[in-house]
Backbone as CSV, one residue per row, in Angstrom:
resi,resn,N_x,N_y,N_z,CA_x,CA_y,CA_z,C_x,C_y,C_z
1,VAL,5.488,-2.747,12.161,4.066,-2.781,12.449,3.352,-1.961,11.389
2,GLY,2.227,-2.458,10.910,1.477,-1.735,9.893,0.250,-2.495,9.456
3,VAL,-0.375,-1.960,8.427,-1.587,-2.536,7.851,-1.201,-3.265,6.568
4,LEU,-1.700,-4.476,6.407,-1.441,-5.235,5.191,-2.438,-4.840,4.115
5,VAL,-1.927,-4.690,2.899,-2.742,-4.253,1.763,-2.559,-5.252,0.634
6,LYS,-3.671,-5.674,0.039,-3.639,-6.603,-1.090,-4.292,-5.920,-2.290
7,LEU,-3.607,-5.935,-3.423,-4.110,-5.344,-4.656,-4.203,-6.417,-5.733
8,ASN,-4.901,-6.099,-6.824,-5.039,-7.070,-7.908,-3.711,-7.399,-8.570
9,SER,-2.899,-6.382,-8.785,-1.614,-6.565,-9.441,-0.516,-6.113,-8.487
10,MET,0.367,-7.030,-8.121,1.384,-6.703,-7.123,2.763,-7.104,-7.624
11,ILE,3.751,-6.290,-7.268,5.122,-6.529,-7.683,6.039,-6.508,-6.450
12,ASP,7.256,-6.929,-6.645,8.260,-6.930,-5.579,9.560,-6.357,-6.134
13,PRO,9.627,-5.039,-6.354,10.801,-4.451,-7.017,12.081,-4.516,-6.191
14,ASP,11.978,-4.604,-4.877,13.165,-4.631,-4.032,13.529,-6.039,-3.566
15,ASN,12.918,-7.038,-4.206,13.206,-8.443,-3.879,13.021,-8.751,-2.393
16,CYS,11.871,-8.329,-1.864,11.541,-8.623,-0.468,11.204,-10.097,-0.288
17,GLY,10.797,-10.733,-1.379,10.493,-12.156,-1.322,9.006,-12.477,-1.338
18,ARG,8.152,-11.430,-1.337,6.707,-11.692,-1.330,5.997,-10.754,-2.294
19,THR,4.979,-11.305,-2.942,4.135,-10.500,-3.835,2.661,-10.690,-3.486
20,ASP,2.395,-11.188,-2.288,1.000,-11.408,-1.899,0.436,-10.263,-1.063
21,TRP,1.286,-9.495,-0.384,0.836,-8.377,0.451,1.836,-7.237,0.378
22,TYR,1.325,-6.014,0.547,2.161,-4.840,0.818,1.890,-4.437,2.257
23,ILE,2.774,-3.613,2.806,2.554,-3.118,4.152,2.572,-1.589,4.139
24,LEU,1.598,-1.005,4.821,1.572,0.432,5.067,1.974,0.604,6.521
25,ARG,3.165,1.112,6.727,3.705,1.223,8.087,2.967,2.290,8.890
26,THR,2.758,2.007,10.158,2.062,2.971,11.017,2.908,4.209,11.283
27,ASP,4.213,4.137,11.030,5.053,5.321,11.202,5.241,6.109,9.899
28,HIS,4.489,5.735,8.849,4.505,6.507,7.599,4.035,7.922,7.923
29,PRO,4.695,8.960,7.391,4.334,10.338,7.755,2.889,10.719,7.421
30,LEU,2.286,10.045,6.450,0.890,10.312,6.095,0.047,9.049,6.271
31,TYR,0.318,8.316,7.337,-0.357,7.040,7.565,-1.876,7.174,7.571
32,LYS,-2.409,8.086,8.368,-3.869,8.215,8.493,-4.508,8.592,7.164
33,GLU,-3.903,9.529,6.448,-4.448,9.970,5.162,-4.367,8.866,4.111
34,THR,-3.253,8.154,4.106,-3.073,7.077,3.138,-4.019,5.920,3.428
35,TYR,-4.151,5.571,4.680,-5.071,4.496,5.064,-6.510,4.889,4.723
36,SER,-6.870,6.134,4.965,-8.212,6.619,4.621,-8.455,6.545,3.121
37,LEU,-7.464,6.928,2.338,-7.594,6.859,0.882,-7.776,5.417,0.426
38,LEU,-7.016,4.511,0.991,-7.156,3.094,0.631,-8.542,2.564,0.978
39,LEU,-9.030,2.894,2.167,-10.360,2.426,2.577,-11.462,3.035,1.722
40,ALA,-11.374,4.341,1.464,-12.391,5.019,0.650,-12.410,4.459,-0.772
41,SER,-11.248,4.220,-1.328,-11.169,3.658,-2.679,-11.745,2.249,-2.723
42,TYR,-11.471,1.477,-1.706,-12.020,0.123,-1.627,-13.548,0.159,-1.550
43,MET,-14.071,1.012,-0.684,-15.529,1.101,-0.518,-16.225,1.612,-1.776
44,ALA,-15.558,2.498,-2.524,-16.125,3.056,-3.750,-15.784,2.211,-4.976
45,ASN,-15.073,1.109,-4.763,-14.656,0.231,-5.852,-13.852,0.989,-6.911
46,LYS,-12.965,1.869,-6.454,-12.104,2.659,-7.337,-10.687,2.092,-7.288
47,PRO,-10.018,2.054,-8.426,-8.650,1.530,-8.436,-7.670,2.491,-7.777
48,VAL,-6.622,1.930,-7.240,-5.525,2.720,-6.689,-4.231,2.240,-7.319
49,GLN,-3.255,3.095,-7.274,-1.917,2.729,-7.705,-0.970,3.069,-6.567
50,VAL,0.017,2.242,-6.359,0.953,2.469,-5.260,2.381,2.468,-5.768
51,VAL,3.228,3.135,-5.022,4.675,3.054,-5.196,5.202,2.391,-3.940
52,VAL,5.980,1.343,-4.126,6.575,0.656,-2.984,8.085,0.828,-3.022
53,ASP,8.668,0.894,-1.837,10.125,0.925,-1.743,10.541,0.318,-0.418
54,SER,11.633,-0.319,-0.417,12.211,-0.995,0.738,11.346,-2.167,1.205
55,CYS,11.875,-2.898,2.148,11.184,-4.064,2.698,10.998,-3.875,4.195
56,VAL,9.834,-4.262,4.673,9.531,-4.242,6.102,8.980,-5.615,6.453
57,GLN,9.653,-6.314,7.316,9.250,-7.658,7.727,9.040,-8.560,6.517
58,GLY,9.898,-8.405,5.501,9.821,-9.232,4.298,8.744,-8.831,3.323
59,LEU,8.097,-7.674,3.532,7.024,-7.204,2.656,7.419,-5.887,1.995
60,PRO,7.020,-5.675,0.727,7.239,-4.382,0.107,6.457,-3.307,0.869
61,SER,7.113,-2.194,1.145,6.521,-1.118,1.940,5.933,-0.033,1.034
62,ILE,4.706,0.378,1.321,4.028,1.407,0.524,4.627,2.772,0.840
63,ARG,4.986,3.481,-0.224,5.513,4.833,-0.073,4.483,5.882,-0.482
64,HIS,3.846,5.684,-1.650,2.839,6.619,-2.164,1.620,5.845,-2.641
65,VAL,0.457,6.491,-2.552,-0.787,5.912,-3.073,-1.555,7.024,-3.773
66,TRP,-2.159,6.694,-4.910,-3.097,7.622,-5.520,-4.263,6.849,-6.062
67,SER,-5.389,7.553,-6.141,-6.657,6.948,-6.558,-7.124,7.587,-7.851
68,TYR,-7.949,6.863,-8.572,-8.520,7.362,-9.821,-9.994,7.611,-9.647
69,LYS,-10.522,8.570,-10.386,-11.955,8.877,-10.329,-12.761,7.805,-11.002
């Protein structure tokens, strides 16, 4: 269970089989902070970069996110 995230440039390093969505799992230790960062960056039209690892329900799972000024 999680939030689906779509970015301009997406990869599938763990061969999950999909490059159209990433998933931010609700059990991620910093779920609320990461989701807030994603929403704030989207609203401010600021780029983000993510690190994905492992697969969840066939989707690359977000591990880290950072935003640029």
